[in-house]
Amino acid sequence: MQEEIITFPLDNSTFLRVLSNSFREFLESGTSRSTAKLKPLHGAIAQDLAERLGSDYVVFSQGYKEGKEVKIKGRYIDKAVDITVKKGNIAVAGLSVKFVMQNYSQNSNNYFENMLGETANIRSGNCPYFQIFIILDKLPYYKRSGELHKWESFTEHNAEKYVILSRDNSEIYFHTPNKTLIYIVHIPENDDLRNSEQYMDYYKSLNPSLSLTEHDYNHFGNGVILNDYESFIDKVYHTIMAL
């Protein structure tokens, strides 16, 4: 399965190619629990951030240089973070990345509550923290047997809690990320697929490139950036440089 070539710095179209590569790794691994899909995604964001920040900073992530996560000291517990930025020996920022490809509804609240908890822990330890949440606009919901039970859509109802979050004052509420990127993407649909094996085989043969969703969502406040990686990473950069 051919991967798309990635050049740096990442812009919005290149970021979509990164996501396409991550989706292809997911198809090759055959499971959403594999860390293989994370490496092209986390590694590309880490490299992009490292090149923007320059040699005074060191970035740690799967898929980039040493290929490892490191822990950030939290208020309550130390937490291994998807992407960590250090200046000297001090962590100056962390980024969490979530890419949801299946069985969203049963985990929707857990994803959100975990995000709030880990953000509060890190930010209360005096380290800026950012969130990236990526999801297909239409995704399969499987039974334990692997049967494709139904197709789910990421709806305005699903987005509503993020809309509320986007209007929080992050200087007051430490459970609120310094900035959140929500990226909602689309792949060609096929309602004839009946199980996870057919899904994997079909999309491997299709070798799809992801595109941005055409669905309109509720208006987000300043805390959330929708489908604009360039604006998000610019906010991350300027937050770190202002420390």
C-alpha positions as protocol buffer text, in pm:
chain_id: "A"
residue {
  index: 1
  type: MET
  ca { x: 0 y: 0 z: 0 }
}
residue {
  index: 2
  type: GLN
  ca { x: 162 y: 322 z: -116 }
}
residue {
  index: 3
  type: GLU
  ca { x: 218 y: 601 z: 134 }
}
residue {
  index: 4
  type: GLU
  ca { x: 197 y: 963 z: 34 }
}
residue {
  index: 5
  type: ILE
  ca { x: 516 y: 1172 z: 48 }
}
residue {
  index: 6
  type: ILE
  ca { x: 532 y: 1415 z: 337 }
}
residue {
  index: 7
  type: THR
  ca { x: 720 y: 1745 z: 323 }
}
residue {
  index: 8
  type: PHE
  ca { x: 776 y: 1997 z: 602 }
}
residue {
  index: 9
  type: PRO
  ca { x: 656 y: 2232 z: 735 }
}
residue {
  index: 10
  type: LEU
  ca { x: 311 y: 2076 z: 732 }
}
residue {
  index: 11
  type: ASP
  ca { x: 27 y: 2272 z: 578 }
}
residue {
  index: 12
  type: ASN
  ca { x: -338 y: 2167 z: 576 }
}
residue {
  index: 13
  type: SER
  ca { x: -315 y: 1960 z: 258 }
}
residue {
  index: 14
  type: THR
  ca { x: 2 y: 1786 z: 376 }
}
residue {
  index: 15
  type: PHE
  ca { x: -158 y: 1714 z: 714 }
}
residue {
  index: 16
  type: LEU
  ca { x: -436 y: 1531 z: 530 }
}
residue {
  index: 17
  type: ARG
  ca { x: -169 y: 1319 z: 362 }
}
residue {
  index: 18
  type: VAL
  ca { x: -27 y: 1240 z: 706 }
}
residue {
  index: 19
  type: LEU
  ca { x: -372 y: 1127 z: 819 }
}
residue {
  index: 20
  type: SER
  ca { x: -411 y: 916 z: 506 }
}
residue {
  index: 21
  type: ASN
  ca { x: -82 y: 741 z: 586 }
}
residue {
  index: 22
  type: SER
  ca { x: -201 y: 681 z: 941 }
}
residue {
  index: 23
  type: PHE
  ca { x: -527 y: 531 z: 815 }
}
residue {
  index: 24
  type: ARG
  ca { x: -334 y: 301 z: 580 }
}
residue {
  index: 25
  type: GLU
  ca { x: -118 y: 182 z: 870 }
}
residue {
  index: 26
  type: PHE
  ca { x: -437 y: 105 z: 1060 }
}
residue {
  index: 27
  type: LEU
  ca { x: -562 y: -105 z: 768 }
}
residue {
  index: 28
  type: GLU
  ca { x: -233 y: -293 z: 744 }
}
residue {
  index: 29
  type: SER
  ca { x: -226 y: -366 z: 1117 }
}
residue {
  index: 30
  type: GLY
  ca { x: -586 y: -488 z: 1115 }
}
residue {
  index: 31
  type: THR
  ca { x: -669 y: -345 z: 1457 }
}
residue {
  index: 32
  type: SER
  ca { x: -740 y: -6 z: 1609 }
}
residue {
  index: 33
  type: ARG
  ca { x: -528 y: -99 z: 1913 }
}
residue {
  index: 34
  type: SER
  ca { x: -204 y: -126 z: 1718 }
}
residue {
  index: 35
  type: THR
  ca { x: 48 y: 152 z: 1775 }
}
residue {
  index: 36
  type: ALA
  ca { x: 155 y: 129 z: 1408 }
}
residue {
  index: 37
  type: LYS
  ca { x: -106 y: 385 z: 1300 }
}
residue {
  index: 38
  type: LEU
  ca { x: 29 y: 632 z: 1556 }
}
residue {
  index: 39
  type: LYS
  ca { x: 385 y: 651 z: 1429 }
}
residue {
  index: 40
  type: PRO
  ca { x: 329 y: 834 z: 1098 }
}
residue {
  index: 41
  type: LEU
  ca { x: 85 y: 1072 z: 1266 }
}
residue {
  index: 42
  type: HIS
  ca { x: 262 y: 1148 z: 1594 }
}
residue {
  index: 43
  type: GLY
  ca { x: 601 y: 1145 z: 1426 }
}
residue {
  index: 44
  type: ALA
  ca { x: 501 y: 1395 z: 1158 }
}
residue {
  index: 45
  type: ILE
  ca { x: 350 y: 1639 z: 1408 }
}
residue {
  index: 46
  type: ALA
  ca { x: 657 y: 1605 z: 1631 }
}
residue {
  index: 47
  type: GLN
  ca { x: 896 y: 1670 z: 1342 }
}
residue {
  index: 48
  type: ASP
  ca { x: 691 y: 1965 z: 1222 }
}
residue {
  index: 49
  type: LEU
  ca { x: 693 y: 2120 z: 1568 }
}
residue {
  index: 50
  type: ALA
  ca { x: 1065 y: 2052 z: 1616 }
}
residue {
  index: 51
  type: GLU
  ca { x: 1155 y: 2222 z: 1287 }
}
residue {
  index: 52
  type: ARG
  ca { x: 942 y: 2524 z: 1373 }
}
residue {
  index: 53
  type: LEU
  ca { x: 1088 y: 2563 z: 1725 }
}
residue {
  index: 54
  type: GLY
  ca { x: 1453 y: 2515 z: 1637 }
}
residue {
  index: 55
  type: SER
  ca { x: 1751 y: 2365 z: 1814 }
}
residue {
  index: 56
  type: ASP
  ca { x: 1680 y: 2511 z: 2159 }
}
residue {
  index: 57
  type: TYR
  ca { x: 1396 y: 2261 z: 2197 }
}
residue {
  index: 58
  type: VAL
  ca { x: 1378 y: 1881 z: 2190 }
}
residue {
  index: 59
  type: VAL
  ca { x: 1060 y: 1696 z: 2090 }
}
residue {
  index: 60
  type: PHE
  ca { x: 980 y: 1340 z: 2196 }
}
residue {
  index: 61
  type: SER
  ca { x: 724 y: 1114 z: 2027 }
}
residue {
  index: 62
  type: GLN
  ca { x: 668 y: 776 z: 1870 }
}
residue {
  index: 63
  type: GLY
  ca { x: 779 y: 784 z: 1507 }
}
residue {
  index: 64
  type: TYR
  ca { x: 1029 y: 1068 z: 1554 }
}
residue {
  index: 65
  type: LYS
  ca { x: 1402 y: 1036 z: 1622 }
}
residue {
  index: 66
  type: GLU
  ca { x: 1438 y: 816 z: 1932 }
}
residue {
  index: 67
  type: GLY
  ca { x: 1079 y: 704 z: 1881 }
}
residue {
  index: 68
  type: LYS
  ca { x: 967 y: 723 z: 2241 }
}
residue {
  index: 69
  type: GLU
  ca { x: 721 y: 906 z: 2461 }
}
residue {
  index: 70
  type: VAL
  ca { x: 839 y: 1072 z: 2781 }
}
residue {
  index: 71
  type: LYS
  ca { x: 656 y: 1161 z: 3099 }
}
residue {
  index: 72
  type: ILE
  ca { x: 547 y: 1508 z: 3202 }
}
residue {
  index: 73
  type: LYS
  ca { x: 524 y: 1583 z: 3573 }
}
residue {
  index: 74
  type: GLY
  ca { x: 159 y: 1638 z: 3656 }
}
residue {
  index: 75
  type: ARG
  ca { x: -6 y: 1787 z: 3960 }
}
residue {
  index: 76
  type: TYR
  ca { x: -122 y: 1441 z: 4073 }
}
residue {
  index: 77
  type: ILE
  ca { x: 60 y: 1182 z: 3861 }
}
residue {
  index: 78
  type: ASP
  ca { x: 337 y: 1185 z: 3603 }
}
residue {
  index: 79
  type: LYS
  ca { x: 194 y: 1111 z: 3259 }
}
residue {
  index: 80
  type: ALA
  ca { x: 351 y: 968 z: 2943 }
}
residue {
  index: 81
  type: VAL
  ca { x: 238 y: 1209 z: 2673 }
}
residue {
  index: 82
  type: ASP
  ca { x: 201 y: 1151 z: 2298 }
}
residue {
  index: 83
  type: ILE
  ca { x: 421 y: 1448 z: 2208 }
}
residue {
  index: 84
  type: THR
  ca { x: 638 y: 1632 z: 2461 }
}
residue {
  index: 85
  type: VAL
  ca { x: 842 y: 1946 z: 2403 }
}
residue {
  index: 86
  type: LYS
  ca { x: 1138 y: 2013 z: 2631 }
}
residue {
  index: 87
  type: LYS
  ca { x: 1374 y: 2305 z: 2669 }
}
residue {
  index: 88
  type: GLY
  ca { x: 1674 y: 2177 z: 2856 }
}
residue {
  index: 89
  type: ASN
  ca { x: 1535 y: 1923 z: 3100 }
}
residue {
  index: 90
  type: ILE
  ca { x: 1206 y: 2105 z: 3149 }
}
residue {
  index: 91
  type: ALA
  ca { x: 885 y: 2004 z: 2971 }
}
residue {
  index: 92
  type: VAL
  ca { x: 735 y: 2321 z: 2823 }
}
residue {
  index: 93
  type: ALA
  ca { x: 439 y: 2170 z: 2638 }
}
residue {
  index: 94
  type: GLY
  ca { x: 255 y: 1847 z: 2575 }
}
residue {
  index: 95
  type: LEU
  ca { x: 21 y: 1738 z: 2296 }
}
residue {
  index: 96
  type: SER
  ca { x: -229 y: 1454 z: 2309 }
}
residue {
  index: 97
  type: VAL
  ca { x: -345 y: 1300 z: 1979 }
}
residue {
  index: 98
  type: LYS
  ca { x: -654 y: 1084 z: 1932 }
}
residue {
  index: 99
  type: PHE
  ca { x: -761 y: 936 z: 1595 }
}
residue {
  index: 100
  type: VAL
  ca { x: -1097 y: 755 z: 1617 }
}
residue {
  index: 101
  type: MET
  ca { x: -1177 y: 511 z: 1334 }
}
residue {
  index: 102
  type: GLN
  ca { x: -1447 y: 282 z: 1475 }
}
residue {
  index: 103
  type: ASN
  ca { x: -1695 y: 219 z: 1760 }
}
residue {
  index: 104
  type: TYR
  ca { x: -1722 y: 582 z: 1861 }
}
residue {
  index: 105
  type: SER
  ca { x: -2057 y: 607 z: 2044 }
}
residue {
  index: 106
  type: GLN
  ca { x: -1972 y: 356 z: 2316 }
}
residue {
  index: 107
  type: ASN
  ca { x: -1652 y: 546 z: 2397 }
}
residue {
  index: 108
  type: SER
  ca { x: -1758 y: 904 z: 2324 }
}
residue {
  index: 109
  type: ASN
  ca { x: -1797 y: 1020 z: 2683 }
}
residue {
  index: 110
  type: ASN
  ca { x: -1489 y: 829 z: 2797 }
}
residue {
  index: 111
  type: TYR
  ca { x: -1276 y: 1000 z: 2532 }
}
residue {
  index: 112
  type: PHE
  ca { x: -1400 y: 1339 z: 2649 }
}
residue {
  index: 113
  type: GLU
  ca { x: -1373 y: 1275 z: 3023 }
}
residue {
  index: 114
  type: ASN
  ca { x: -1023 y: 1131 z: 2987 }
}
residue {
  index: 115
  type: MET
  ca { x: -922 y: 1437 z: 2789 }
}
residue {
  index: 116
  type: LEU
  ca { x: -1046 y: 1667 z: 3066 }
}
residue {
  index: 117
  type: GLY
  ca { x: -872 y: 1466 z: 3337 }
}
residue {
  index: 118
  type: GLU
  ca { x: -532 y: 1441 z: 3171 }
}
residue {
  index: 119
  type: THR
  ca { x: -544 y: 1808 z: 3072 }
}
residue {
  index: 120
  type: ALA
  ca { x: -622 y: 1917 z: 3429 }
}
residue {
  index: 121
  type: ASN
  ca { x: -341 y: 1700 z: 3567 }
}
residue {
  index: 122
  type: ILE
  ca { x: -76 y: 1839 z: 3327 }
}
residue {
  index: 123
  type: ARG
  ca { x: -187 y: 2201 z: 3324 }
}
residue {
  index: 124
  type: SER
  ca { x: -217 y: 2210 z: 3704 }
}
residue {
  index: 125
  type: GLY
  ca { x: 147 y: 2106 z: 3704 }
}
residue {
  index: 126
  type: ASN
  ca { x: 226 y: 2432 z: 3521 }
}
residue {
  index: 127
  type: CYS
  ca { x: 278 y: 2289 z: 3172 }
}
residue {
  index: 128
  type: PRO
  ca { x: 75 y: 2399 z: 2867 }
}
residue {
  index: 129
  type: TYR
  ca { x: -126 y: 2115 z: 2715 }
}
residue {
  index: 130
  type: PHE
  ca { x: -291 y: 2082 z: 2376 }
}
residue {
  index: 131
  type: GLN
  ca { x: -534 y: 1830 z: 2233 }
}
residue {
  index: 132
  type: ILE
  ca { x: -582 y: 1697 z: 1878 }
}
residue {
  index: 133
  type: PHE
  ca { x: -900 y: 1499 z: 1818 }
}
residue {
  index: 134
  type: ILE
  ca { x: -941 y: 1338 z: 1474 }
}
residue {
  index: 135
  type: ILE
  ca { x: -1243 y: 1135 z: 1369 }
}
residue {
  index: 136
  type: LEU
  ca { x: -1404 y: 996 z: 1055 }
}
residue {
  index: 137
  type: ASP
  ca { x: -1738 y: 1162 z: 984 }
}
residue {
  index: 138
  type: LYS
  ca { x: -1885 y: 815 z: 918 }
}
residue {
  index: 139
  type: LEU
  ca { x: -1734 y: 513 z: 1086 }
}
residue {
  index: 140
  type: PRO
  ca { x: -1817 y: 147 z: 1151 }
}
residue {
  index: 141
  type: TYR
  ca { x: -1958 y: 10 z: 1475 }
}
residue {
  index: 142
  type: TYR
  ca { x: -1865 y: -355 z: 1523 }
}
residue {
  index: 143
  type: LYS
  ca { x: -2007 y: -624 z: 1749 }
}
residue {
  index: 144
  type: ARG
  ca { x: -1758 y: -836 z: 1944 }
}
residue {
  index: 145
  type: SER
  ca { x: -1788 y: -1097 z: 1669 }
}
residue {
  index: 146
  type: GLY
  ca { x: -1654 y: -849 z: 1413 }
}
residue {
  index: 147
  type: GLU
  ca { x: -1992 y: -812 z: 1244 }
}
residue {
  index: 148
  type: LEU
  ca { x: -2056 y: -457 z: 1125 }
}
residue {
  index: 149
  type: HIS
  ca { x: -2363 y: -374 z: 1332 }
}
residue {
  index: 150
  type: LYS
  ca { x: -2423 y: -20 z: 1199 }
}
residue {
  index: 151
  type: TRP
  ca { x: -2262 y: 293 z: 1060 }
}
residue {
  index: 152
  type: GLU
  ca { x: -2219 y: 585 z: 1298 }
}
residue {
  index: 153
  type: SER
  ca { x: -2184 y: 952 z: 1211 }
}
residue {
  index: 154
  type: PHE
  ca { x: -2007 y: 1224 z: 1405 }
}
residue {
  index: 155
  type: THR
  ca { x: -2301 y: 1459 z: 1452 }
}
residue {
  index: 156
  type: GLU
  ca { x: -2366 y: 1807 z: 1586 }
}
residue {
  index: 157
  type: HIS
  ca { x: -2490 y: 1635 z: 1902 }
}
residue {
  index: 158
  type: ASN
  ca { x: -2151 y: 1464 z: 1941 }
}
residue {
  index: 159
  type: ALA
  ca { x: -1979 y: 1797 z: 1882 }
}
residue {
  index: 160
  type: GLU
  ca { x: -2186 y: 1988 z: 2137 }
}
residue {
  index: 161
  type: LYS
  ca { x: -1966 y: 1909 z: 2439 }
}
residue {
  index: 162
  type: TYR
  ca { x: -1665 y: 2036 z: 2243 }
}
residue {
  index: 163
  type: VAL
  ca { x: -1858 y: 2353 z: 2159 }
}
residue {
  index: 164
  type: ILE
  ca { x: -1913 y: 2413 z: 2531 }
}
residue {
  index: 165
  type: LEU
  ca { x: -1546 y: 2338 z: 2599 }
}
residue {
  index: 166
  type: SER
  ca { x: -1442 y: 2581 z: 2326 }
}
residue {
  index: 167
  type: ARG
  ca { x: -1610 y: 2867 z: 2513 }
}
residue {
  index: 168
  type: ASP
  ca { x: -1439 y: 2799 z: 2847 }
}
residue {
  index: 169
  type: ASN
  ca { x: -1172 y: 3037 z: 2971 }
}
residue {
  index: 170
  type: SER
  ca { x: -855 y: 2826 z: 2975 }
}
residue {
  index: 171
  type: GLU
  ca { x: -687 y: 3073 z: 3211 }
}
residue {
  index: 172
  type: ILE
  ca { x: -948 y: 2986 z: 3475 }
}
residue {
  index: 173
  type: TYR
  ca { x: -1037 y: 2623 z: 3400 }
}
residue {
  index: 174
  type: PHE
  ca { x: -731 y: 2399 z: 3396 }
}
residue {
  index: 175
  type: HIS
  ca { x: -930 y: 2106 z: 3259 }
}
residue {
  index: 176
  type: THR
  ca { x: -955 y: 2308 z: 2937 }
}
residue {
  index: 177
  type: PRO
  ca { x: -666 y: 2257 z: 2691 }
}
residue {
  index: 178
  type: ASN
  ca { x: -470 y: 2565 z: 2593 }
}
residue {
  index: 179
  type: LYS
  ca { x: -604 y: 2492 z: 2244 }
}
residue {
  index: 180
  type: THR
  ca { x: -785 y: 2198 z: 2085 }
}
residue {
  index: 181
  type: LEU
  ca { x: -777 y: 2094 z: 1719 }
}
residue {
  index: 182
  type: ILE
  ca { x: -1076 y: 1896 z: 1596 }
}
residue {
  index: 183
  type: TYR
  ca { x: -1023 y: 1738 z: 1255 }
}
residue {
  index: 184
  type: ILE
  ca { x: -1320 y: 1564 z: 1095 }
}
residue {
  index: 185
  type: VAL
  ca { x: -1232 y: 1364 z: 784 }
}
residue {
  index: 186
  type: HIS
  ca { x: -1410 y: 1157 z: 522 }
}
residue {
  index: 187
  type: ILE
  ca { x: -1338 y: 843 z: 320 }
}
residue {
  index: 188
  type: PRO
  ca { x: -1543 y: 707 z: 29 }
}
residue {
  index: 189
  type: GLU
  ca { x: -1842 y: 516 z: 166 }
}
residue {
  index: 190
  type: ASN
  ca { x: -1952 y: 159 z: 102 }
}
residue {
  index: 191
  type: ASP
  ca { x: -2270 y: 51 z: 284 }
}
residue {
  index: 192
  type: ASP
  ca { x: -2240 y: -304 z: 148 }
}
residue {
  index: 193
  type: LEU
  ca { x: -1960 y: -400 z: 388 }
}
residue {
  index: 194
  type: ARG
  ca { x: -2071 y: -654 z: 649 }
}
residue {
  index: 195
  type: ASN
  ca { x: -1779 y: -715 z: 886 }
}
residue {
  index: 196
  type: SER
  ca { x: -1438 y: -588 z: 988 }
}
residue {
  index: 197
  type: GLU
  ca { x: -1255 y: -819 z: 749 }
}
residue {
  index: 198
  type: GLN
  ca { x: -1451 y: -689 z: 450 }
}
residue {
  index: 199
  type: TYR
  ca { x: -1392 y: -332 z: 570 }
}
residue {
  index: 200
  type: MET
  ca { x: -1016 y: -380 z: 595 }
}
residue {
  index: 201
  type: ASP
  ca { x: -990 y: -562 z: 261 }
}
residue {
  index: 202
  type: TYR
  ca { x: -1204 y: -309 z: 78 }
}
residue {
  index: 203
  type: TYR
  ca { x: -1016 y: -3 z: 193 }
}
residue {
  index: 204
  type: LYS
  ca { x: -677 y: -167 z: 147 }
}
residue {
  index: 205
  type: SER
  ca { x: -769 y: -232 z: -216 }
}
residue {
  index: 206
  type: LEU
  ca { x: -905 y: 121 z: -251 }
}
residue {
  index: 207
  type: ASN
  ca { x: -594 y: 279 z: -94 }
}
residue {
  index: 208
  type: PRO
  ca { x: -797 y: 590 z: -12 }
}
residue {
  index: 209
  type: SER
  ca { x: -686 y: 944 z: 59 }
}
residue {
  index: 210
  type: LEU
  ca { x: -877 y: 1121 z: 333 }
}
residue {
  index: 211
  type: SER
  ca { x: -1058 y: 1448 z: 268 }
}
residue {
  index: 212
  type: LEU
  ca { x: -1216 y: 1704 z: 496 }
}
residue {
  index: 213
  type: THR
  ca { x: -1578 y: 1645 z: 584 }
}
residue {
  index: 214
  type: GLU
  ca { x: -1837 y: 1850 z: 397 }
}
residue {
  index: 215
  type: HIS
  ca { x: -2073 y: 1843 z: 695 }
}
residue {
  index: 216
  type: ASP
  ca { x: -2133 y: 2171 z: 876 }
}
residue {
  index: 217
  type: TYR
  ca { x: -2094 y: 2175 z: 1254 }
}
residue {
  index: 218
  type: ASN
  ca { x: -2189 y: 2414 z: 1531 }
}
residue {
  index: 219
  type: HIS
  ca { x: -1984 y: 2728 z: 1565 }
}
residue {
  index: 220
  type: PHE
  ca { x: -1690 y: 2673 z: 1799 }
}
residue {
  index: 221
  type: GLY
  ca { x: -1550 y: 2933 z: 2034 }
}
residue {
  index: 222
  type: ASN
  ca { x: -1188 y: 3041 z: 2050 }
}
residue {
  index: 223
  type: GLY
  ca { x: -1072 y: 2735 z: 2241 }
}
residue {
  index: 224
  type: VAL
  ca { x: -1130 y: 2494 z: 1950 }
}
residue {
  index: 225
  type: ILE
  ca { x: -995 y: 2512 z: 1597 }
}
residue {
  index: 226
  type: LEU
  ca { x: -1190 y: 2309 z: 1342 }
}
residue {
  index: 227
  type: ASN
  ca { x: -1015 y: 2150 z: 1042 }
}
residue {
  index: 228
  type: ASP
  ca { x: -725 y: 2395 z: 1030 }
}
residue {
  index: 229
  type: TYR
  ca { x: -396 y: 2235 z: 1133 }
}
residue {
  index: 230
  type: GLU
  ca { x: -190 y: 2537 z: 1028 }
}
residue {
  index: 231
  type: SER
  ca { x: -373 y: 2773 z: 1264 }
}
residue {
  index: 232
  type: PHE
  ca { x: -352 y: 2521 z: 1547 }
}
residue {
  index: 233
  type: ILE
  ca { x: 20 y: 2450 z: 1522 }
}
residue {
  index: 234
  type: ASP
  ca { x: 85 y: 2823 z: 1496 }
}
residue {
  index: 235
  type: LYS
  ca { x: -95 y: 2870 z: 1830 }
}
residue {
  index: 236
  type: VAL
  ca { x: 113 y: 2589 z: 1983 }
}
residue {
  index: 237
  type: TYR
  ca { x: 434 y: 2748 z: 1855 }
}
residue {
  index: 238
  type: HIS
  ca { x: 353 y: 3095 z: 1985 }
}
residue {
  index: 239
  type: THR
  ca { x: 243 y: 2964 z: 2325 }
}
residue {
  index: 240
  type: ILE
  ca { x: 576 y: 2784 z: 2368 }
}
residue {
  index: 241
  type: MET
  ca { x: 786 y: 3075 z: 2245 }
}
residue {
  index: 242
  type: ALA
  ca { x: 609 y: 3313 z: 2486 }
}
residue {
  index: 243
  type: LEU
  ca { x: 707 y: 3112 z: 2795 }
}
